[in-house]
Coordinates of C-alpha atoms and ligand atoms in Angstrom, one line a residue:
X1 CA 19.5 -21.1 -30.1
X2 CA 17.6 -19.5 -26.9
X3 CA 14.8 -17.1 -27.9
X4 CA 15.4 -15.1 -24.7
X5 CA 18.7 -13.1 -23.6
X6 CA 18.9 -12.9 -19.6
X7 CA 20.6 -9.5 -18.2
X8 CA 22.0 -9.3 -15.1
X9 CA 21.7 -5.7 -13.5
X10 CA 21.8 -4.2 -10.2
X11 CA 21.4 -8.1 -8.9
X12 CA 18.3 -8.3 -10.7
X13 CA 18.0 -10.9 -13.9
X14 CA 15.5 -10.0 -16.6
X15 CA 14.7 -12.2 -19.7
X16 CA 14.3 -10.1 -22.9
X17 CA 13.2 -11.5 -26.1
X18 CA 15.0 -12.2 -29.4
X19 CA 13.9 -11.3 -32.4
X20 CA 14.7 -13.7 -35.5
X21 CA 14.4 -11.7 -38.8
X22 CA 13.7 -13.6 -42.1
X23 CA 17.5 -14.0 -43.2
X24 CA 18.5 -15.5 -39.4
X25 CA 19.2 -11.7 -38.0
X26 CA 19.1 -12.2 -34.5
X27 CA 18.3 -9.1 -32.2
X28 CA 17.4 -8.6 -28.4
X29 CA 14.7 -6.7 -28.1
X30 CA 15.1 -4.3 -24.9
X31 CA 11.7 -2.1 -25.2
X32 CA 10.7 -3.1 -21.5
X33 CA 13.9 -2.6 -20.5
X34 CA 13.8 0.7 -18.8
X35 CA 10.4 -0.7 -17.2
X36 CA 11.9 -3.7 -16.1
X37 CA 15.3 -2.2 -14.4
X38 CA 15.7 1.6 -15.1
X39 CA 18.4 1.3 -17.8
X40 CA 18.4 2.5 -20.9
X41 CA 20.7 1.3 -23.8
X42 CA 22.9 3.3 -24.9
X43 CA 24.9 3.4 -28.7
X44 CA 25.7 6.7 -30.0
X45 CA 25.8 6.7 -34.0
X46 CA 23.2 3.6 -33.8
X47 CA 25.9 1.1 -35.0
X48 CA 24.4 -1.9 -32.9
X49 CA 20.4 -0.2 -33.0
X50 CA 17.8 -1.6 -35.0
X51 CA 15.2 1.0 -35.1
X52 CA 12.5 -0.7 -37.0
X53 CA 11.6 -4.2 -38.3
X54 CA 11.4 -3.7 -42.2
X55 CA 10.6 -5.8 -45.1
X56 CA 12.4 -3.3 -47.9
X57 CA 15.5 -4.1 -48.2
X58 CA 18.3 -6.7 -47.4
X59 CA 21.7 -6.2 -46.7
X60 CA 24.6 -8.4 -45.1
X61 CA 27.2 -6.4 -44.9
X62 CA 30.2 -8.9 -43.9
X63 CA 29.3 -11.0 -47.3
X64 CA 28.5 -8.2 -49.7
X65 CA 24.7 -8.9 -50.0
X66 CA 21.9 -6.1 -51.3
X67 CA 18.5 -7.6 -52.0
X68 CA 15.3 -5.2 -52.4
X69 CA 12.2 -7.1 -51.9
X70 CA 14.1 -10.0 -51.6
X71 CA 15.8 -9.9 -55.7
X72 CA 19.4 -9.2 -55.7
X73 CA 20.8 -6.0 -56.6
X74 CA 23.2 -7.3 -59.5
X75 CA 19.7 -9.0 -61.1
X76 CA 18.0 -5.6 -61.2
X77 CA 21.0 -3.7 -62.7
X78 CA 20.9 -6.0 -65.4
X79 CA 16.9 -6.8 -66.1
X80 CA 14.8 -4.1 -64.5
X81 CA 14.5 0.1 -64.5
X82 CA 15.0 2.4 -62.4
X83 CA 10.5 3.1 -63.0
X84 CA 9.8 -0.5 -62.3
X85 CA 12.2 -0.9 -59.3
X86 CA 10.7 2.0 -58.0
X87 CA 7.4 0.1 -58.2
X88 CA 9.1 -2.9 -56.6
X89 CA 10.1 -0.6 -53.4
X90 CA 7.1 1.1 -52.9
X91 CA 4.4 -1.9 -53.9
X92 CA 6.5 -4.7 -52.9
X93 CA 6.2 -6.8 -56.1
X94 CA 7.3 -6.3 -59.6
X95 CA 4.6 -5.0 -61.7
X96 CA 2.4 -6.3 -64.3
X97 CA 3.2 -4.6 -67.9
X98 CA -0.1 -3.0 -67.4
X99 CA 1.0 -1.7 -63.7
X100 CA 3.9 -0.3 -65.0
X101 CA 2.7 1.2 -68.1
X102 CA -0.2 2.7 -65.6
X103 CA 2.7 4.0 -63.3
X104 CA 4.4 5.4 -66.1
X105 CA 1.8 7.6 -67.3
X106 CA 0.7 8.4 -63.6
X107 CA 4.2 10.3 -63.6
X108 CA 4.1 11.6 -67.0
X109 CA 0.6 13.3 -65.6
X110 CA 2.3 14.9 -62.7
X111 CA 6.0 15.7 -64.1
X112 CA 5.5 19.2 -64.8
X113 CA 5.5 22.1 -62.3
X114 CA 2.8 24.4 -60.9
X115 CA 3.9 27.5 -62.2
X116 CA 3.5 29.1 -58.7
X117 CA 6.3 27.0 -58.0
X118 CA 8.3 27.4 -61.1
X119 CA 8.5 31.2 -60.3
X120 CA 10.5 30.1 -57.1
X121 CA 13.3 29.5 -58.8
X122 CA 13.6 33.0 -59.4
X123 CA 14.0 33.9 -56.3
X124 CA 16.9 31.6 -55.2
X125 CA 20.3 33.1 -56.1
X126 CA 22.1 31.9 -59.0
X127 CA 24.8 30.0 -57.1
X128 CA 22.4 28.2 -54.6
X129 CA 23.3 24.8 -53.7
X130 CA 20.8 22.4 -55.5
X131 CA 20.3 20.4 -52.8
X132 CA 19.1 23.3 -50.8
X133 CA 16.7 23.9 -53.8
X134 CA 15.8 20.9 -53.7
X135 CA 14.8 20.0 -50.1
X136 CA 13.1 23.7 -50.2
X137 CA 10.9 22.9 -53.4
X138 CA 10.2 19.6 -52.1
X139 CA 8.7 20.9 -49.0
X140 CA 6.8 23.6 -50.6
X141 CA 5.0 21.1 -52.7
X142 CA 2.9 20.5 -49.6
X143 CA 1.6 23.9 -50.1
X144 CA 0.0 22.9 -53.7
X145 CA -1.3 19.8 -52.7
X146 CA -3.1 20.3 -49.8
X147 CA -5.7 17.5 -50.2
X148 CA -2.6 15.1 -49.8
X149 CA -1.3 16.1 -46.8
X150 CA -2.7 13.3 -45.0
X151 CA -2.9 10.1 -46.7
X152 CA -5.9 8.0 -45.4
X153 CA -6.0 5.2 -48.3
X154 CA -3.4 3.6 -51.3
X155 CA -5.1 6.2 -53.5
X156 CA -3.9 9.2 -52.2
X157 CA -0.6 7.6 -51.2
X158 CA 0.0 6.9 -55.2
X159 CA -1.1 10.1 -55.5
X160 CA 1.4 11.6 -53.4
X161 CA 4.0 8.9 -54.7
X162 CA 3.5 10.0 -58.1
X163 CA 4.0 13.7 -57.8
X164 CA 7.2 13.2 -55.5
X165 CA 8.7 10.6 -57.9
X166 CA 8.0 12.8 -61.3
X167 CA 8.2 16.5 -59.9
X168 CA 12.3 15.9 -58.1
X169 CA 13.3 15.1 -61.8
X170 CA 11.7 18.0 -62.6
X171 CA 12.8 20.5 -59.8
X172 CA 16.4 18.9 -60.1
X173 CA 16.7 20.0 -63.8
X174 CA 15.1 23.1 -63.3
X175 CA 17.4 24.1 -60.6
X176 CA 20.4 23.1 -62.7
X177 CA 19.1 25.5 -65.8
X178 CA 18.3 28.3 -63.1
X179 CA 21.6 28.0 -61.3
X180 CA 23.5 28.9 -65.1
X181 CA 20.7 31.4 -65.7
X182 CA 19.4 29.2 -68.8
X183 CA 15.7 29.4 -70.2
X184 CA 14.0 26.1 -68.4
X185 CA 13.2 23.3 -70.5
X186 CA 9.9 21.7 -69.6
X187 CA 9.5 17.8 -69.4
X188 CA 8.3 15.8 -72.7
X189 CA 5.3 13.9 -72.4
X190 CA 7.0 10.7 -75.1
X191 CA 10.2 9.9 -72.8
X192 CA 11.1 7.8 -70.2
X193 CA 12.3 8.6 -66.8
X194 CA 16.2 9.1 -67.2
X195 CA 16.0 10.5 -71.0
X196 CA 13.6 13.0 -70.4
X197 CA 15.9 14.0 -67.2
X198 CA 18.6 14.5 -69.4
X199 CA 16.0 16.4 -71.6
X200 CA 15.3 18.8 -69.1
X201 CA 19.0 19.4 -68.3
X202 CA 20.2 19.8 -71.5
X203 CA 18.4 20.8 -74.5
X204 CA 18.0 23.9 -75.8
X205 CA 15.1 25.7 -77.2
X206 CA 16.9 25.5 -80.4
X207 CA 18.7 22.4 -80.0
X208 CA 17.1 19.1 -78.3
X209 CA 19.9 17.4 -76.4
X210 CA 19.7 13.6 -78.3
X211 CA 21.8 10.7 -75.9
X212 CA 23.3 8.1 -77.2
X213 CA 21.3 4.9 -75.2
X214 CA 24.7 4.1 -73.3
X215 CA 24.9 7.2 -71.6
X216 CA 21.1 7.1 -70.6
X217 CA 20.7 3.0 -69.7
X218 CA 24.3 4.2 -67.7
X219 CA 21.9 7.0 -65.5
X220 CA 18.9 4.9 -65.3
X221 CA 21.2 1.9 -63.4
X222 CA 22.6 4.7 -61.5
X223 CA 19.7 5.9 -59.9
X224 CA 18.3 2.0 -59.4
X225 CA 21.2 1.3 -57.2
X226 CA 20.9 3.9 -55.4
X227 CA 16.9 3.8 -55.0
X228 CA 17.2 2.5 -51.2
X229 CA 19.7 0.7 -48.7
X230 CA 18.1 0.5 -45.6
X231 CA 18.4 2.6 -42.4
X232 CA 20.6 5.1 -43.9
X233 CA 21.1 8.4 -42.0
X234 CA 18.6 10.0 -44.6
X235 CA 16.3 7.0 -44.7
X236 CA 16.3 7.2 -40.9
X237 CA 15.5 10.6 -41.1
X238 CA 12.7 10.5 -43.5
X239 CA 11.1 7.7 -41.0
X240 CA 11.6 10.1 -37.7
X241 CA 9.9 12.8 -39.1
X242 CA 7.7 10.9 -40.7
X243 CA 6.5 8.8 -37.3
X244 CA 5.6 11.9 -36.1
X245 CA 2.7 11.8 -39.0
X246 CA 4.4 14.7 -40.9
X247 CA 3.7 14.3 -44.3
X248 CA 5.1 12.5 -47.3
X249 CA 6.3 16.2 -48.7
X250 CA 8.0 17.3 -45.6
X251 CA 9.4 13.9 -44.4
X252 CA 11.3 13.4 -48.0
X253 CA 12.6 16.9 -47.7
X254 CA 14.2 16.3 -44.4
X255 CA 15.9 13.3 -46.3
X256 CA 17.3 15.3 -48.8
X257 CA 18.8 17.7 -46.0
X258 CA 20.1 14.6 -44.6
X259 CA 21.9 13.2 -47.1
X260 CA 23.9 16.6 -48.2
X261 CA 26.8 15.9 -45.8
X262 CA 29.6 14.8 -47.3
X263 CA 29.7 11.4 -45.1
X264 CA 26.6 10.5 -46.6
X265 CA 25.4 11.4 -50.2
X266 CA 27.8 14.0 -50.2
X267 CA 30.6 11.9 -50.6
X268 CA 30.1 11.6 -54.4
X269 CA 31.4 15.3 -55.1
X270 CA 34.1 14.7 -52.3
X271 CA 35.5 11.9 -54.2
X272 CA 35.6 14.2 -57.0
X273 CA 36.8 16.9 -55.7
X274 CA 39.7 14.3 -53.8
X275 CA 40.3 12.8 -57.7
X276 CA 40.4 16.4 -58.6
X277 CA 43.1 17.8 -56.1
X278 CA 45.4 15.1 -56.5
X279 CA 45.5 15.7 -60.7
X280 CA 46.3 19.2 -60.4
X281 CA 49.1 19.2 -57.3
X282 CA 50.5 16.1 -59.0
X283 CA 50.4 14.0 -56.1
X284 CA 51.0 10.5 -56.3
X285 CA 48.8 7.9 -55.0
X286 CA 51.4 6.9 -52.9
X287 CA 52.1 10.0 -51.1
X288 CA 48.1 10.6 -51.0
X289 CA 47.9 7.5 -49.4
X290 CA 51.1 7.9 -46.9
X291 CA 49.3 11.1 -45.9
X292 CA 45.9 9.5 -45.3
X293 CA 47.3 6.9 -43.2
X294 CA 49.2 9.3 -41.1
X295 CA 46.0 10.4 -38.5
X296 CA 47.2 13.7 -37.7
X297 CA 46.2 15.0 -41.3
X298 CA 42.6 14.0 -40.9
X299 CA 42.2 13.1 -44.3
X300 CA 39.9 9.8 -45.3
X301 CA 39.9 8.0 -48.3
X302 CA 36.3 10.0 -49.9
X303 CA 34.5 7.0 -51.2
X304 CA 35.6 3.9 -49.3
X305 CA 34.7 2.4 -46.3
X306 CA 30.8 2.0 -44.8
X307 CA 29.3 1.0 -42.0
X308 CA 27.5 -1.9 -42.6
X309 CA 29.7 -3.4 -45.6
X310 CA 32.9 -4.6 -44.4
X311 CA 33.1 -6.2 -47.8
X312 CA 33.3 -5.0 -51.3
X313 CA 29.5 -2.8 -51.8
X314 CA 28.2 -4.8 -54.5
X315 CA 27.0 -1.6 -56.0
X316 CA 30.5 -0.1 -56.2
X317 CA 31.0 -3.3 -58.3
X318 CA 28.2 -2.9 -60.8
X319 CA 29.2 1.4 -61.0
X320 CA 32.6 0.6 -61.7
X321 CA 31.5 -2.1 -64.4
X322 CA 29.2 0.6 -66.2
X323 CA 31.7 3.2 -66.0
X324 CA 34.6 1.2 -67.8
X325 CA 32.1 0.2 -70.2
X326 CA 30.5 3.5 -71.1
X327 CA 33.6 5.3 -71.0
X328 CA 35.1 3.1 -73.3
X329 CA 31.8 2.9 -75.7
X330 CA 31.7 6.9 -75.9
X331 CA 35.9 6.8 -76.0
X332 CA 36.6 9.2 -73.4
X333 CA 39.6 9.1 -71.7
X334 CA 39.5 10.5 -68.9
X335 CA 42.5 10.7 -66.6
X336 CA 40.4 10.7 -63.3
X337 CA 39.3 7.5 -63.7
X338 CA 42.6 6.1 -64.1
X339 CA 43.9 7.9 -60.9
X340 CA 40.8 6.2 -59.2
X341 CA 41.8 2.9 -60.1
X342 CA 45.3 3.0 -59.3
X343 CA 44.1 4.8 -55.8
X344 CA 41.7 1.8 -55.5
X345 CA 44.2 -0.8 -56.4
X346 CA 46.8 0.7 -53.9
X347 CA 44.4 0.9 -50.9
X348 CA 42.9 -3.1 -51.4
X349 CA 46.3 -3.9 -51.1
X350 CA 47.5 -1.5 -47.6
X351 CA 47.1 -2.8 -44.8
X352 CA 45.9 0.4 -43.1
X353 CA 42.3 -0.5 -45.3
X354 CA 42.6 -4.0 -45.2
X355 CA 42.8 -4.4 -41.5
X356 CA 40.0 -2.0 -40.9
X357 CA 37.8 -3.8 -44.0
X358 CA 37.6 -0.6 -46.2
X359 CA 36.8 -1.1 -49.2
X360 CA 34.9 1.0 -52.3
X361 CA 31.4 2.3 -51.7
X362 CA 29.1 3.5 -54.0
X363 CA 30.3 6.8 -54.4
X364 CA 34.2 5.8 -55.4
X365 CA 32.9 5.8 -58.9
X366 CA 29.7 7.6 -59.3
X367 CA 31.1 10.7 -59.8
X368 CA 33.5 9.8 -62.9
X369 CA 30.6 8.5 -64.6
X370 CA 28.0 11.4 -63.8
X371 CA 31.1 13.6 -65.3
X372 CA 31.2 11.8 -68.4
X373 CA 27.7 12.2 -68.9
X374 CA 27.9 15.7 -68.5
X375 CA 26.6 16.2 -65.0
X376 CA 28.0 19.1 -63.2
X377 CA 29.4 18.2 -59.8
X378 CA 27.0 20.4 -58.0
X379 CA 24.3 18.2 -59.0
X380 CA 25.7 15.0 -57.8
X381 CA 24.4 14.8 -54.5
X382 CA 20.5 15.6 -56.1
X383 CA 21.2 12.7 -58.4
X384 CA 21.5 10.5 -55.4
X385 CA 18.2 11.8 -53.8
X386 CA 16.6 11.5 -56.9
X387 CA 17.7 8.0 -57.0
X388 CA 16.9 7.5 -53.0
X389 CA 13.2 9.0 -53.5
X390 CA 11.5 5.4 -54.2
X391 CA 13.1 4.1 -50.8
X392 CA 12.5 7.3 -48.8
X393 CA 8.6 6.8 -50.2
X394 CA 8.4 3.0 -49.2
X395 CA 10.6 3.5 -45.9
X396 CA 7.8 6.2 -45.0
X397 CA 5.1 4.4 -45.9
X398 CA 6.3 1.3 -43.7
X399 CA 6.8 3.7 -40.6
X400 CA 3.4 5.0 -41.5
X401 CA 1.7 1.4 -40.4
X402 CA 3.4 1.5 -37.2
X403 CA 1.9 4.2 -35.1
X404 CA 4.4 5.0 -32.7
X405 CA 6.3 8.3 -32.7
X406 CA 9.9 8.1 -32.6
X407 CA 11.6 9.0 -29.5
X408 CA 15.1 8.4 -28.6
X409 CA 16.3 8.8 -25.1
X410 CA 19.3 10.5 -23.6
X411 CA 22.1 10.2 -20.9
X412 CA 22.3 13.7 -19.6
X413 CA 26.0 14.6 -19.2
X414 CA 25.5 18.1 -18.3
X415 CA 25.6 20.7 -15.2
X416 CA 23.5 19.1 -12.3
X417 CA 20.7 21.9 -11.0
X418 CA 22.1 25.6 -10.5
X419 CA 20.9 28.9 -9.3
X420 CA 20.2 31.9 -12.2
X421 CA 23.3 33.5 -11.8
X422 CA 22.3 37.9 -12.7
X423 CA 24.1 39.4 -15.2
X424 CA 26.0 41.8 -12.8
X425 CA 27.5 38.5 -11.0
X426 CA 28.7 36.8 -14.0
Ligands
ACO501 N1 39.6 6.7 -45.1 C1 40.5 6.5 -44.1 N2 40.2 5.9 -42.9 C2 38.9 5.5 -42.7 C3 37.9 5.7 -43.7 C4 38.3 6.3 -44.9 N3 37.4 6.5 -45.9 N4 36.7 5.3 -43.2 C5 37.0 4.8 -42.0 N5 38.3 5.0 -41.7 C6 39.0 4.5 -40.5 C7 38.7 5.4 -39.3 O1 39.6 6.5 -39.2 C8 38.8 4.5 -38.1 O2 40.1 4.2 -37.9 P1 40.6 3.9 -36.4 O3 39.9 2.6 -36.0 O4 42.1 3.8 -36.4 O5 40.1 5.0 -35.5 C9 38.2 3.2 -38.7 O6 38.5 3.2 -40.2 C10 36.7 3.0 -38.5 O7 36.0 4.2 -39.0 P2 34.7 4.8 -38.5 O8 34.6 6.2 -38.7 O9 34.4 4.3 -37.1 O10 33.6 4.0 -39.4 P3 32.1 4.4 -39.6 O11 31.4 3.1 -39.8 O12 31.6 5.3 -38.5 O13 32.1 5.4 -40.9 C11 32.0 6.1 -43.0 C12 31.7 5.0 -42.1 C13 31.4 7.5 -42.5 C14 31.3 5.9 -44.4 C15 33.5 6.3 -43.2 O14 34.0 5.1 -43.7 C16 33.9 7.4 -44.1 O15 34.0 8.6 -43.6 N6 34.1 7.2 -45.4 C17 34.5 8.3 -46.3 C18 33.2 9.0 -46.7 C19 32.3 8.3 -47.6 O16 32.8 7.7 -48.6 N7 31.0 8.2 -47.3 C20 30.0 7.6 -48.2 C21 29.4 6.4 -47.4 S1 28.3 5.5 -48.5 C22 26.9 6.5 -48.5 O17 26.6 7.2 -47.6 C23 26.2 6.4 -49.7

């Protein structure tokens, strides 16, 4: 293969090189092109843009392939945590037993909250959207850690790293407790990651909230599949404002705003809310699916299709593994999750899906399972950002080595040069 493409423009050829990333991903690099001939590319939603070379995480979309660090995402589901994947983003190997146990009580140090920022929850109203909360409280941190605002070694970057990654659990669980005016239940210093979230979220002063293992190995998973994929539109986010060398506080904030809309993390309560709908009005799948194909409704199918997997997302296939199996451990039955399955069965087989290579995404099952454990669907989308915070933090630190601000061009569509017209004219 040529390691040069030639373009032809305006009778002029230039040469622009190719870039070979370390799975064979082949990409022409056009950064002189404007120099070279005036042009710009242009690609509107970024579908065909690589905006970074990055060493995090792997994905090959067309054969259903997630790797972080280079270990498959079905090997980590099974062997690691979410704690130790975490490590894996942000440091790039697996850790030691003494790293992670060093890690471990690093977060344990920094998981409770200043209480000049526990008294902001009292100032939100009780029905504020947690993410809102969240990206709010997040950036406010910066306030009460100004010596981390700029991070000139790996010291203050694990320093910063560890208050992010132990303080969202926090804010998350306080937010939940505030929104249903309950007293707030501070962190324990004895449990892990995932239990003592559910900790904070559900027990009582006079009653400590004790999970069965199932439900709390079920969470943990949850949040390590969702802990990065890539240049995301929130892990995108979190890089631009970041390569403006904003800090880790503010950057990770903008992801969480990011990822609210319901065609990003959003999509979890919208495949709820879908599952929900079509339980009470009694719809069928077949008419749900009739009216989905028929474009002038402008309904989608909440939870399928991507787009970079035109293939199963393997992490749709290790969610709806966990969810069968926990559901069935705990006996619940719950009637959503059949009404997903049949939905999922019917739409592998349409060809509406099939043609266009739609298929489950992470979110088509998510949701049931955060419902079983007792989740409420406001909180869905902040379990996804809790679970996204280890890849925002490594994404952010990777943009931080390249010193280059992030600047996207434009092609101006709009009125050419016009007099100020005065208001009497108008
Ligand atoms: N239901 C029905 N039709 C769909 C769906 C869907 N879920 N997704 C895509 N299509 C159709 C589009 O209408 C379009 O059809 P056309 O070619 O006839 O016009 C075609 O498939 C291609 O769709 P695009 O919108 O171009 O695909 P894109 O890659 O831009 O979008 C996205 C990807 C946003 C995820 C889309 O599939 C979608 O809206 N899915 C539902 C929301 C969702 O589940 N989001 C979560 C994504 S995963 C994540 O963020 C964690």
């Amino acid at each position: 293969m040529t390691d040069t493409a030639k373009l032809q423009v305006d009778g002029k050829s230039v040469e622009l090189p190719i870039i070979v990333g370390s799975e064979g991903e082949r990409a022409i690099d056009v950064s002189k092109l404007r120099a070279e001939t005036g042009y710009i590319t242009l690609d509107q939603g970024y579908g065909n843009t690589g905006s970074c070379k990055s060493d995090i995480t792997f994905i090959d979309g067309e054969k259903g392939i997630l790797r972080y660090r280079g270990y498959p995402i079905e090997e980590l589901a099974e062997k690691s945590s979410f704690i130790e994947t975490a490590y894996l983003l942000i440091w790039g190997e697996l850790p030691t037993q003494e790293q992670l146990q060093s890690f471990s009580d690093l977060l344990t140090g920094h998981q409770m909250l200043h209480e000049g920022i526990r008294r902001h929850f009292d100032f939100f109203p009780p029905k504020s959207p947690p993410m809102a909360v969240l990206s709010s409280v997040l950036n406010a941190l910066s306030c009460f850690h100004p010596q981390l605002l700029e991070i000139t070694d790996d010291n203050f970057f694990q320093e910063a790293v560890a208050r992010i990654m132990a303080k969202v659990r926090t804010i998350a669980a306080f937010s939940h407790r505030h929104a249903l005016g309950y007293n707030i239940t501070y962190p324990h210093p004895d449990k892990k990651y995932s239990a003592n979230f559910l900790h904070m979220m559900f027990s009582d002063p006079y009653n400590d909230y004790d999970p069965d293992p199932v439900i709390v190995r079920a969470l943990d998973t949850i949040l390590l599949l969702h802990a990065d994929h890539e240049q995301n539109c929130s892990t995108s986010t979190v890089r631009m404002v970041g390569s403006s060398e904003a800090n880790l506080f503010a950057s990770v904030a903008a992801g969480v705003s990011a990822l609210w809309g319901p065609l990003h993390g959003g999509a979890n309560v919208a495949v709820v809310d879908m599952l929900d709908s079509m339980l009470d009005e009694g719809l069928s799948v077949k008419d749900f699916v009739g009216q989905i194909k028929d474009k002038k409704n402008g309904i989608r199918l909440m939870g399928f299709g991507h787009r970079v997997y035109k293939n199963f997302d393997p992490r749709a296939k290790i969610i709806k593994s966990i969810c069968n199996d926990m559901l069935a451990k705990l006996s619940i039955d719950d009637p959503m999750l059949s009404m997903a399955e049949e939905l999922e069965a019917a739409a592998l087989e349409d060809d509406y899906f099939v043609s266009r290579k739609l298929y489950p995404n992470v979110d088509f099952y998510s949701g049931v399972i955060l419902r079983a454990i007792g989740i409420p669907k406001e909180m869905f989308t902040v379990m996804f950002a809790i679970g996204r915070m280890p890849g925002w933090i490594a994404q952010w630190y990777e943009e931080s080595k390249f010193t280059k601000i992030s600047r996207p061009r434009q092609v101006y569509t709009g009125a050419t040069e016009r007099g100020y017209v005065p208001m009497s004219d108008r």
